[in-house]
Amino acid sequence: MKVVKTIAELKTIVNKAKENRHSIGLVPTMGYLHEGHLTLATVARNENDVVIMSIFVNPTQFGPNEDFESYPRDLERDVQLASTVGVDVIFAPSVEEMYPTDGGIYIRAGKQAEILCGATRPGHFDGVLQVVAKLFHLTEPNCAYFGQKDAQQVAIIQTMVRDYNFSLEIRTVPIVRELDGLAKSSRNVYLSEAERREAPAIFKALQIAHDEFLISRDAEKAIILARNYIEECTSGRIDYLQMLSYPDLRQVTEETKEVLIAAAVYIGKTRLIDNVIFSLKGALAHV
Amino acid sequence: MKVVKTIAELKTIVNKAKENRHSIGLVPTMGYLHEGHLTLATVARNENDVVIMSIFVNPTQFGPNEDFESYPRDLERDVQLASTVGVDVIFAPSVEEMYPTDGGIYIRAGKQAEILCGATRPGHFDGVLQVVAKLFHLTEPNCAYFGQKDAQQVAIIQTMVRDYNFSLEIRTVPIVRELDGLAKSSRNVYLSEAERREAPAIFKALQIAHDEFLISRDAEKAIILARNYIEECTSGRIDYLQMLSYPDLRQVTEETKEVLIAAAVYIGKTRLIDNVIFSLKGALAHV
């Protein structure tokens, strides 16, 4: 496995892969790898000749009061972990390497970024699109791998890829869950024993909304049932619990083909997010 | 020569070229080809295995009161002309083919777009970047060819390519001039005989500013001399005449490496643009 820190070194590897007609899989991360990242890399490994993992804590997606400086970093540990799942190249540039110039051209993520997690993080998804566009151009991947856990992020990136004709495929890797349904997260360790027992109610609530919507096609009723379930079964506070079209993130209508139900819930002081995405065409067959 | 109207057909050609390791040159146009476009295509022909010319009147770069509907179109004539200079593929999509969806993600051109020609065309360069980014992704060119005549457009596109790490080179093809120095333009035919005699003063003024700046390094004085020359030698009205760093389009400082002097002048009712770009490092050698 190679660890490269400059664009020049990365480009040499990418150009050689292209010359050899090797397919490239990109796994963009901010490092401090956990099981989710390794799952993405494993899927990328299965589907590509060359797997590039980027490790870059991107300053432009942090707000002025957010934790860019204190965001955890441990490149040595990340390199060790990435090597266990067959990553070929780690691209770990400095901020200066990624942003040596600023000509004032920015990508604006638009309405999709104003809701869900974006409501409390203005500019966050603009920064995500900026770094993702740069990484796509730098690594010229055939496929790029993202976790479905960050459903809004994936939706916005998919919209950019679609509307700007990027020549690559976005692969969304399903949420990995504990046996009781709780979505795996680095933050689950913050939960007390009692909170940990409550936390699976989030996924259960998403399932309730899903089942209700498939029967009644009443999005409002489905969301109310799910909210009630969380409020009755947990001590948690709901940040959001919404049903939207996917990947557009607009109101569900009769034309909607893919549906996202997404939730963010504070269990104690820990904010947990989870979601389900399903196709209405496929789903109708089950009704 | 092939004329394709769908992205699917274009992608088949691009993918085949990539498989054969053929280099691709892209010449983006809005059609109604003139000598300038054909010069771009000729340069692209010399430097690439496959030359793709796009012909697309892009609605998103026209303001609400501009001439999108009445912009001249003649695909049959364009196809004929392009074939004379060795273009391999014409990509002439419909608006629906280029913009089937709108997820609300936009590129904003920033400060570079607020001056010169952008001052009177808000949003114009945003639309240019949108269509150019799409065309770059669709055709995956090694080089893309633009005329220096539209210096601000090239500067903004170069900034996007640089800051977003597009994997291609922008080639700027010099301005083609009449024997008396007037920049060639489709609009020169609108000039009366008397106006036509005045028009070369624009290029002469740019040269005066260039020469003065190389001697005195006094941008303000250089611009005043050039303005005076146009005001004394023509009946024209200056829209702008400015010296800026290139491609950043900021004030010229001691760090500036490339300089743009750009002018837009109404001669009668006809708005003519022209510019000179020069390297201060190279230019110093002449002093």
Coordinates of C-alpha atoms in Angstrom, one line a residue:
Chain A
M1 CA 0.0 0.0 0.0
K2 CA 1.2 3.5 -0.9
V3 CA 0.6 6.6 1.1
V4 CA 0.8 9.7 -1.0
K5 CA 0.5 13.3 0.1
T6 CA 0.8 15.3 -3.1
I7 CA -1.4 15.7 -6.1
A8 CA 1.6 15.1 -8.4
E9 CA 2.2 11.6 -6.9
L10 CA -1.5 10.8 -6.9
K11 CA -1.8 11.8 -10.6
T12 CA 1.1 9.5 -11.5
I13 CA -0.7 6.6 -10.0
V14 CA -4.1 7.5 -11.6
N15 CA -2.5 8.0 -15.0
K16 CA -0.7 4.7 -14.8
A17 CA -4.0 2.9 -13.8
K18 CA -5.8 4.6 -16.7
E19 CA -3.0 3.6 -19.1
N20 CA -3.3 0.0 -18.0
R21 CA -7.1 0.2 -18.3
H22 CA -7.5 -0.5 -14.6
S23 CA -10.7 0.4 -12.9
I24 CA -10.4 2.8 -10.0
G25 CA -12.6 2.8 -6.9
L26 CA -12.5 5.9 -4.6
V27 CA -13.4 5.8 -0.9
P28 CA -13.4 9.4 0.4
T29 CA -13.0 9.7 4.1
M30 CA -12.0 12.2 6.8
G31 CA -9.9 9.5 8.4
Y32 CA -10.1 8.2 12.0
L33 CA -11.5 5.1 10.3
H34 CA -14.2 2.9 11.8
E35 CA -16.0 -0.2 10.7
G36 CA -18.2 1.8 8.2
H37 CA -15.2 3.1 6.3
L38 CA -13.7 -0.4 6.2
T39 CA -16.9 -1.8 4.8
L40 CA -16.8 0.8 2.0
A41 CA -13.2 -0.1 1.2
T42 CA -14.0 -3.8 1.2
V43 CA -16.9 -3.3 -1.3
A44 CA -14.5 -1.1 -3.4
R45 CA -11.9 -3.8 -3.2
N46 CA -14.3 -6.4 -4.6
E47 CA -15.3 -4.2 -7.5
N48 CA -12.1 -2.5 -8.7
D49 CA -8.5 -3.0 -9.8
V50 CA -7.2 -0.1 -7.9
V51 CA -8.7 1.2 -4.6
I52 CA -7.8 4.7 -3.5
M53 CA -8.9 6.0 -0.1
S54 CA -8.6 9.7 0.6
I55 CA -8.1 10.8 4.1
F56 CA -8.6 14.5 4.4
V57 CA -10.3 16.6 7.1
N58 CA -11.9 19.1 4.8
P59 CA -11.9 22.6 6.4
T60 CA -14.5 24.0 4.0
Q61 CA -17.3 21.7 5.3
F62 CA -16.9 22.9 8.9
G63 CA -18.7 26.0 10.1
P64 CA -16.8 28.7 12.1
N65 CA -18.1 27.3 15.4
E66 CA -17.5 23.6 14.5
D67 CA -14.8 21.3 15.5
F68 CA -12.4 21.4 12.5
E69 CA -9.3 21.9 14.7
S70 CA -10.3 19.2 17.3
Y71 CA -11.6 16.7 14.8
P72 CA -9.8 13.4 15.6
R73 CA -6.8 12.5 13.4
D74 CA -4.6 9.4 13.5
L75 CA -3.0 8.8 10.1
E76 CA -0.7 6.0 11.4
R77 CA -3.7 4.0 12.7
D78 CA -5.7 4.7 9.6
V79 CA -2.9 3.4 7.3
Q80 CA -2.7 0.2 9.4
L81 CA -6.5 -0.3 9.3
A82 CA -6.8 0.5 5.5
S83 CA -4.0 -2.0 4.7
T84 CA -6.0 -4.8 6.4
V85 CA -8.9 -4.4 3.8
G86 CA -6.7 -4.2 0.7
V87 CA -6.6 -0.5 0.0
D88 CA -3.9 0.2 -2.6
V89 CA -3.4 3.9 -2.2
I90 CA -4.0 6.4 0.6
F91 CA -4.2 10.0 -0.5
A92 CA -3.6 12.1 2.5
P93 CA -3.0 15.7 1.4
S94 CA -2.4 18.8 3.5
V95 CA -4.9 21.7 3.4
E96 CA -2.4 23.7 1.4
E97 CA -2.1 20.9 -1.1
M98 CA -5.8 20.8 -1.6
Y99 CA -6.5 24.5 -1.5
P100 CA -3.4 26.4 -2.7
T101 CA -5.6 29.0 -4.5
D102 CA -9.0 30.4 -4.1
G103 CA -10.5 32.0 -7.2
G104 CA -13.8 32.6 -5.6
I105 CA -15.7 29.9 -7.6
Y106 CA -18.0 27.9 -5.4
I107 CA -20.6 25.1 -5.8
R108 CA -23.9 25.8 -4.0
A109 CA -25.8 22.8 -2.9
G110 CA -29.2 24.5 -3.0
K111 CA -32.5 23.5 -1.4
Q112 CA -31.4 19.9 -0.7
A113 CA -28.9 21.3 1.8
E114 CA -31.4 23.4 3.7
I115 CA -33.2 20.6 5.5
L116 CA -32.4 17.6 7.7
C117 CA -28.8 17.8 8.9
G118 CA -28.2 20.8 6.7
A119 CA -30.8 23.0 8.6
T120 CA -28.3 23.5 11.5
R121 CA -25.1 23.5 9.3
P122 CA -25.3 26.2 6.7
G123 CA -22.6 25.9 4.1
H124 CA -21.7 22.3 5.2
F125 CA -22.8 20.6 2.0
D126 CA -21.3 23.3 -0.2
G127 CA -18.0 22.4 1.3
V128 CA -18.7 18.7 0.9
L129 CA -19.5 19.2 -2.8
Q130 CA -16.3 21.3 -3.3
V131 CA -14.0 18.6 -1.9
V132 CA -15.9 15.8 -3.5
A133 CA -15.7 17.4 -6.9
K134 CA -12.0 18.0 -6.5
L135 CA -11.5 14.4 -5.4
F136 CA -13.5 13.1 -8.3
H137 CA -11.4 15.1 -10.8
L138 CA -8.1 14.1 -9.0
T139 CA -8.8 10.3 -8.9
E140 CA -11.0 9.9 -12.0
P141 CA -12.7 6.9 -10.4
N142 CA -15.1 4.5 -12.1
C143 CA -17.0 4.2 -8.8
A144 CA -17.0 6.2 -5.6
Y145 CA -18.3 4.7 -2.4
F146 CA -20.4 6.4 0.3
G147 CA -22.3 5.1 3.3
Q148 CA -26.1 5.3 3.2
K149 CA -25.9 6.4 6.9
D150 CA -25.2 9.9 5.6
A151 CA -28.2 9.7 3.3
Q152 CA -28.5 13.5 2.7
Q153 CA -24.8 13.7 1.8
V154 CA -25.2 10.9 -0.7
A155 CA -28.4 12.4 -2.1
I156 CA -26.7 15.7 -2.7
I157 CA -23.6 14.1 -4.2
Q158 CA -25.7 11.9 -6.4
T159 CA -27.6 15.0 -7.6
M160 CA -24.3 16.7 -8.5
V161 CA -23.1 13.7 -10.3
R162 CA -26.3 13.4 -12.3
D163 CA -26.8 17.1 -13.1
Y164 CA -23.2 17.8 -14.0
N165 CA -22.7 14.5 -15.9
F166 CA -19.7 13.3 -13.9
S167 CA -18.4 10.2 -15.5
L168 CA -18.6 7.8 -12.6
E169 CA -21.0 5.8 -10.5
I170 CA -21.9 6.5 -6.9
R171 CA -22.2 3.3 -4.9
T172 CA -24.2 3.6 -1.7
V173 CA -23.3 0.9 0.8
P174 CA -26.1 -0.1 3.2
I175 CA -26.2 0.8 6.8
V176 CA -24.5 -1.8 9.0
R177 CA -26.6 -2.5 12.1
E178 CA -26.2 -4.2 15.5
L179 CA -28.3 -7.3 16.1
D180 CA -31.1 -5.2 17.6
G181 CA -31.2 -2.9 14.6
L182 CA -29.3 0.1 16.0
A183 CA -27.2 1.6 13.2
K184 CA -23.5 1.2 14.0
S185 CA -21.8 4.5 14.8
S186 CA -18.7 5.7 16.6
R187 CA -21.0 7.6 18.8
N188 CA -22.8 4.6 20.2
V189 CA -20.1 4.2 22.8
Y190 CA -21.3 7.5 24.4
L191 CA -24.7 5.9 25.3
S192 CA -25.3 4.8 28.9
E193 CA -26.7 1.3 29.4
A194 CA -30.2 2.6 29.7
E195 CA -29.8 4.8 26.6
R196 CA -28.4 1.9 24.6
R197 CA -31.6 0.0 25.4
E198 CA -33.7 2.8 24.1
A199 CA -31.6 3.5 20.9
P200 CA -33.0 0.7 18.7
A201 CA -36.4 2.4 18.8
I202 CA -35.1 4.8 16.1
F203 CA -34.8 2.1 13.5
K204 CA -38.0 0.5 14.7
A205 CA -39.8 3.9 14.2
L206 CA -38.4 4.2 10.7
Q207 CA -39.8 0.7 10.0
I208 CA -43.2 1.7 11.4
A209 CA -43.3 4.7 9.0
H210 CA -42.2 2.6 6.1
D211 CA -44.9 -0.1 6.7
E212 CA -47.6 2.4 7.3
F213 CA -46.8 4.4 4.1
L214 CA -46.8 1.2 2.0
I215 CA -50.3 0.4 3.2
S216 CA -51.9 3.8 3.4
R217 CA -49.7 6.0 1.2
D218 CA -50.3 8.6 3.8
A219 CA -46.9 10.2 4.5
E220 CA -48.2 12.4 7.3
K221 CA -49.8 9.6 9.2
A222 CA -46.7 7.4 8.7
I223 CA -44.5 10.1 10.2
I224 CA -46.9 10.8 13.1
L225 CA -46.9 7.1 14.0
A226 CA -43.1 7.0 14.0
R227 CA -42.8 10.1 16.1
N228 CA -45.3 8.8 18.6
Y229 CA -43.3 5.6 18.9
I230 CA -40.1 7.4 19.6
E231 CA -41.7 9.7 22.1
E232 CA -43.5 6.8 23.9
C233 CA -40.6 4.3 23.9
T234 CA -37.6 6.6 24.6
S235 CA -36.6 9.6 26.6
G236 CA -35.1 11.0 23.4
R237 CA -35.7 14.3 21.7
I238 CA -36.4 14.3 17.9
D239 CA -34.2 16.7 15.9
Y240 CA -36.0 15.6 12.7
L241 CA -38.0 12.7 11.4
Q242 CA -39.1 13.2 7.8
M243 CA -40.2 11.4 4.7
L244 CA -38.8 12.8 1.4
S245 CA -38.3 11.8 -2.2
Y246 CA -34.8 10.5 -2.9
P247 CA -32.4 11.7 -4.1
D248 CA -34.2 15.1 -4.7
L249 CA -35.2 15.5 -1.0
R250 CA -38.5 17.1 -1.9
Q251 CA -42.1 16.3 -0.8
V252 CA -43.3 12.8 -1.6
T253 CA -45.8 12.9 -4.5
E254 CA -47.4 10.4 -6.8
E255 CA -44.4 10.7 -9.1
T256 CA -41.9 9.8 -6.4
K257 CA -39.9 6.6 -7.2
E258 CA -37.5 6.4 -4.3
V259 CA -38.4 7.4 -0.7
L260 CA -36.1 8.3 2.1
I261 CA -37.3 8.3 5.7
A262 CA -34.6 9.9 7.9
A263 CA -34.3 10.6 11.6
A264 CA -32.0 12.4 13.9
V265 CA -32.7 11.9 17.6
Y266 CA -30.9 13.0 20.7
I267 CA -30.8 10.0 23.1
G268 CA -29.5 11.8 26.2
K269 CA -26.8 14.0 24.9
T270 CA -25.9 11.8 22.0
R271 CA -27.3 12.7 18.6
L272 CA -28.0 9.5 16.5
I273 CA -29.0 9.5 12.9
D274 CA -30.6 6.7 10.9
N275 CA -32.6 6.2 7.7
V276 CA -34.3 3.8 5.3
I277 CA -34.5 4.2 1.6
F278 CA -36.9 2.2 -0.5
S279 CA -38.2 2.1 -4.1
L280 CA -41.9 2.6 -4.5
K281 CA -42.0 0.5 -7.6
G282 CA -40.3 -2.4 -5.9
A283 CA -42.1 -1.8 -2.7
L284 CA -45.6 -1.8 -4.3
A285 CA -45.0 -5.5 -5.2
H286 CA -44.9 -6.3 -1.4
V287 CA -48.2 -4.6 -0.6
Chain B
M1 CA -17.8 13.3 -39.5
K2 CA -20.5 12.2 -37.1
V3 CA -23.3 14.5 -35.8
V4 CA -24.7 13.2 -32.5
K5 CA -27.6 14.6 -30.5
T6 CA -27.7 12.4 -27.4
I7 CA -25.4 11.9 -24.5
A8 CA -25.6 8.2 -24.9
E9 CA -24.2 8.4 -28.5
L10 CA -21.5 10.8 -27.4
K11 CA -20.5 8.6 -24.5
T12 CA -20.1 5.6 -26.8
I13 CA -17.6 7.7 -28.9
V14 CA -15.8 9.1 -25.9
N15 CA -15.5 5.6 -24.3
K16 CA -14.2 4.1 -27.5
A17 CA -11.6 6.8 -27.9
K18 CA -10.5 6.3 -24.3
E19 CA -10.2 2.6 -24.8
N20 CA -8.0 3.2 -27.9
R21 CA -6.0 5.7 -25.8
H22 CA -6.9 8.4 -28.3
S23 CA -6.5 12.0 -27.1
I24 CA -9.6 14.1 -27.3
G25 CA -9.8 17.8 -28.1
L26 CA -13.0 19.7 -27.3
V27 CA -14.1 22.9 -29.0
P28 CA -17.2 24.2 -27.2
T29 CA -19.3 26.6 -29.3
M30 CA -22.8 28.0 -29.5
G31 CA -22.8 27.3 -33.2
Y32 CA -23.3 29.8 -36.1
L33 CA -19.6 29.2 -36.7
H34 CA -17.3 32.0 -37.8
E35 CA -13.6 32.1 -38.6
G36 CA -12.7 32.2 -34.9
H37 CA -14.4 28.8 -34.2
L38 CA -12.7 27.3 -37.2
T39 CA -9.3 28.4 -36.0
L40 CA -10.0 26.8 -32.7
A41 CA -11.0 23.6 -34.4
T42 CA -7.9 23.7 -36.7
V43 CA -5.6 24.0 -33.6
A44 CA -7.5 21.2 -31.9
R45 CA -7.1 19.0 -35.1
N46 CA -3.4 19.5 -35.0
E47 CA -3.1 18.4 -31.4
N48 CA -5.5 15.5 -30.9
D49 CA -6.6 12.2 -32.3
V50 CA -10.3 13.0 -31.9
V51 CA -11.8 16.4 -32.2
I52 CA -15.3 17.0 -30.7
M53 CA -17.1 20.3 -31.3
S54 CA -20.1 21.0 -29.2
I55 CA -22.8 23.2 -30.7
F56 CA -25.3 24.2 -28.0
V57 CA -27.0 27.5 -27.4
N58 CA -26.9 27.3 -23.6
P59 CA -30.0 28.9 -22.1
T60 CA -28.5 29.2 -18.6
Q61 CA -26.0 31.8 -19.7
F62 CA -28.6 34.2 -21.1
G63 CA -30.3 36.7 -18.9
P64 CA -34.1 37.0 -18.9
N65 CA -33.9 40.1 -21.2
E66 CA -31.3 38.6 -23.5
D67 CA -31.5 37.0 -26.9
F68 CA -31.7 33.3 -26.2
E69 CA -34.7 32.8 -28.4
S70 CA -33.4 34.9 -31.3
Y71 CA -29.7 33.8 -31.1
P72 CA -28.8 32.7 -34.6
R73 CA -28.8 29.0 -35.3
D74 CA -27.9 27.1 -38.5
L75 CA -26.8 23.5 -37.7
E76 CA -26.7 22.5 -41.4
R77 CA -24.3 25.3 -42.3
D78 CA -22.2 24.6 -39.1
V79 CA -21.9 20.9 -40.0
Q80 CA -20.7 21.8 -43.4
L81 CA -18.1 24.3 -42.1
A82 CA -16.9 22.0 -39.3
S83 CA -16.3 19.2 -41.8
T84 CA -13.9 21.5 -43.8
V85 CA -11.5 21.8 -40.8
G86 CA -11.5 18.1 -39.8
V87 CA -13.8 18.0 -36.9
D88 CA -14.6 14.3 -36.1
V89 CA -17.8 14.6 -34.0
I90 CA -20.3 17.4 -33.6
F91 CA -22.3 17.1 -30.4
A92 CA -25.5 19.1 -30.8
P93 CA -27.9 18.2 -28.0
S94 CA -31.3 19.7 -27.3
V95 CA -31.9 21.7 -24.2
E96 CA -33.9 18.8 -22.7
E97 CA -30.9 16.4 -23.4
M98 CA -28.6 18.8 -21.5
Y99 CA -30.9 19.8 -18.7
P100 CA -33.4 16.9 -18.0
T101 CA -33.2 17.5 -14.3
D102 CA -32.5 20.4 -11.9
G103 CA -31.5 19.5 -8.4
G104 CA -30.7 23.1 -7.5
I105 CA -26.9 22.7 -7.4
Y106 CA -25.2 25.7 -9.1
I107 CA -21.7 26.9 -9.6
R108 CA -21.2 30.5 -8.7
A109 CA -18.4 32.3 -10.6
G110 CA -17.7 34.8 -7.8
K111 CA -15.8 38.1 -8.0
Q112 CA -14.2 37.4 -11.4
A113 CA -17.7 37.6 -12.9
E114 CA -18.7 40.9 -11.4
I115 CA -16.5 43.1 -13.6
L116 CA -15.7 43.7 -17.3
C117 CA -18.4 42.0 -19.4
G118 CA -19.9 40.4 -16.3
A119 CA -20.9 43.8 -14.8
T120 CA -23.8 44.1 -17.1
R121 CA -24.7 40.4 -17.3
P122 CA -25.4 39.0 -13.8
G123 CA -25.4 35.2 -13.8
H124 CA -23.9 35.0 -17.3
F125 CA -20.7 33.3 -16.2
D126 CA -22.4 31.1 -13.7
G127 CA -24.3 29.6 -16.7
V128 CA -21.1 29.4 -18.7
L129 CA -19.4 27.4 -15.9
Q130 CA -22.4 25.2 -15.6
V131 CA -22.4 24.1 -19.2
V132 CA -18.6 24.0 -19.5
A133 CA -18.4 21.7 -16.5
K134 CA -21.0 19.4 -18.0
L135 CA -19.3 19.4 -21.4
F136 CA -15.9 18.6 -19.7
H137 CA -17.4 15.7 -17.9
L138 CA -19.3 14.5 -21.0
T139 CA -16.4 14.6 -23.4
E140 CA -13.5 14.0 -21.0
P141 CA -11.1 15.9 -23.2
N142 CA -7.3 16.1 -22.9
C143 CA -7.5 19.7 -24.0
A144 CA -10.4 22.2 -24.5
Y145 CA -10.0 25.2 -26.8
F146 CA -11.2 28.7 -26.2
G147 CA -10.6 32.0 -28.0
Q148 CA -8.6 34.7 -26.2
K149 CA -11.0 37.2 -27.5
D150 CA -13.4 36.2 -24.7
A151 CA -10.6 36.7 -22.1
Q152 CA -12.8 37.0 -19.1
Q153 CA -14.6 33.8 -20.0
V154 CA -11.3 31.9 -20.4
A155 CA -10.0 33.4 -17.2
I156 CA -13.0 32.2 -15.2
I157 CA -12.9 28.7 -16.9
Q158 CA -9.2 28.4 -16.2
T159 CA -9.8 29.3 -12.5
M160 CA -12.5 26.6 -12.3
V161 CA -10.2 24.0 -13.9
R162 CA -7.4 25.0 -11.6
D163 CA -9.3 25.2 -8.3
Y164 CA -11.4 22.1 -9.0
N165 CA -8.6 20.0 -10.4
F166 CA -10.2 19.2 -13.7
S167 CA -8.0 16.7 -15.5
L168 CA -7.6 18.6 -18.7
E169 CA -5.7 21.6 -20.2
I170 CA -7.3 24.8 -21.4
R171 CA -5.7 26.0 -24.6
T172 CA -6.2 29.7 -25.4
V173 CA -6.0 30.5 -29.0
P174 CA -4.7 34.0 -29.8
I175 CA -7.0 36.7 -31.3
V176 CA -7.1 36.7 -35.1
R177 CA -6.8 40.3 -36.4
E178 CA -7.3 42.2 -39.6
L179 CA -4.2 43.7 -41.2
D180 CA -4.8 47.0 -39.4
G181 CA -5.0 45.3 -36.0
L182 CA -8.8 45.2 -35.5
A183 CA -9.8 42.0 -33.8
K184 CA -11.9 39.8 -36.2
S185 CA -15.6 39.6 -35.1
S186 CA -18.9 38.8 -36.7
R187 CA -20.0 42.2 -35.5
N188 CA -17.4 44.1 -37.7
V189 CA -19.9 44.0 -40.6
Y190 CA -22.2 46.2 -38.6
L191 CA -19.6 49.1 -38.8
S192 CA -20.1 51.9 -41.3
E193 CA -17.1 52.8 -43.4
A194 CA -16.2 55.7 -41.1
E195 CA -16.6 53.5 -38.0
R196 CA -14.5 50.8 -39.6
R197 CA -11.7 53.3 -40.0
E198 CA -11.9 54.3 -36.3
A199 CA -12.2 50.7 -34.9
P200 CA -8.4 49.8 -35.0
A201 CA -7.8 52.5 -32.4
I202 CA -9.0 50.0 -29.8
F203 CA -6.1 47.6 -30.3
K204 CA -3.8 50.6 -30.7
A205 CA -4.9 51.9 -27.3
L206 CA -4.3 48.5 -25.7
Q207 CA -0.8 48.5 -27.2
I208 CA -0.2 52.0 -25.8
A209 CA -1.2 50.8 -22.3
H210 CA 1.0 47.8 -22.6
D211 CA 4.0 49.8 -23.7
E212 CA 3.5 52.4 -21.0
F213 CA 3.1 49.8 -18.3
L214 CA 6.2 48.0 -19.2
I215 CA 8.2 51.2 -19.0
S216 CA 6.6 52.9 -15.9
R217 CA 4.9 50.0 -14.2
D218 CA 2.2 52.6 -13.5
A219 CA -1.1 50.9 -14.3
E220 CA -3.2 54.0 -13.7
K221 CA -1.2 56.1 -16.1
A222 CA -1.1 53.4 -18.7
I223 CA -4.9 53.1 -18.7
I224 CA -5.4 56.9 -18.8
L225 CA -3.1 57.2 -21.9
A226 CA -5.1 54.4 -23.6
R227 CA -8.5 56.0 -22.7
N228 CA -7.3 59.4 -24.0
Y229 CA -6.2 57.8 -27.2
I230 CA -9.6 56.2 -27.8
E231 CA -11.4 59.4 -26.9
E232 CA -9.3 61.5 -29.1
C233 CA -9.1 59.2 -32.1
T234 CA -12.6 57.8 -32.2
S235 CA -16.2 58.9 -31.7
G236 CA -16.6 55.8 -29.6
R237 CA -17.9 55.4 -26.0
I238 CA -15.8 53.3 -23.6
D239 CA -17.7 50.6 -21.7
Y240 CA -14.6 49.5 -19.9
L241 CA -10.9 49.7 -20.3
Q242 CA -9.0 47.9 -17.5
M243 CA -5.7 46.4 -16.5
L244 CA -6.0 43.3 -14.3
S245 CA -4.0 40.3 -13.1
Y246 CA -4.7 37.2 -15.2
P247 CA -6.4 34.8 -14.7
D248 CA -7.5 36.0 -11.2
L249 CA -8.8 39.4 -12.6
R250 CA -7.7 41.3 -9.5
Q251 CA -5.8 44.5 -9.2
V252 CA -2.3 44.3 -10.6
T253 CA 0.3 44.1 -7.8
E254 CA 4.0 43.4 -7.6
E255 CA 3.2 39.7 -7.4
T256 CA 1.2 39.7 -10.6
K257 CA 2.7 37.4 -13.2
E258 CA 0.3 37.7 -16.1
V259 CA -1.5 40.9 -17.0
L260 CA -4.7 41.4 -19.0
I261 CA -5.7 44.7 -20.5
A262 CA -9.2 44.5 -21.8
A263 CA -11.5 46.9 -23.5
A264 CA -15.1 47.1 -24.6
V265 CA -16.0 50.1 -26.7
Y266 CA -19.1 51.1 -28.5
I267 CA -18.2 52.4 -32.0
G268 CA -21.5 53.8 -33.1
K269 CA -24.0 51.2 -31.9
T270 CA -21.6 48.3 -32.3
R271 CA -19.9 47.0 -29.1
L272 CA -16.5 45.8 -29.9
I273 CA -14.2 43.9 -27.4
D274 CA -10.5 43.3 -27.5
N275 CA -7.6 42.5 -25.2
V276 CA -4.0 41.8 -24.8
I277 CA -2.5 39.3 -22.3
F278 CA 1.2 39.3 -21.4
S279 CA 3.6 37.8 -19.0
L280 CA 5.4 40.2 -16.8
K281 CA 8.4 37.8 -16.5
G282 CA 8.7 37.4 -20.2
A283 CA 7.8 41.0 -20.9
L284 CA 10.5 42.3 -18.5
A285 CA 13.1 40.9 -20.9
H286 CA 11.8 43.3 -23.5
V287 CA 12.2 46.4 -21.4

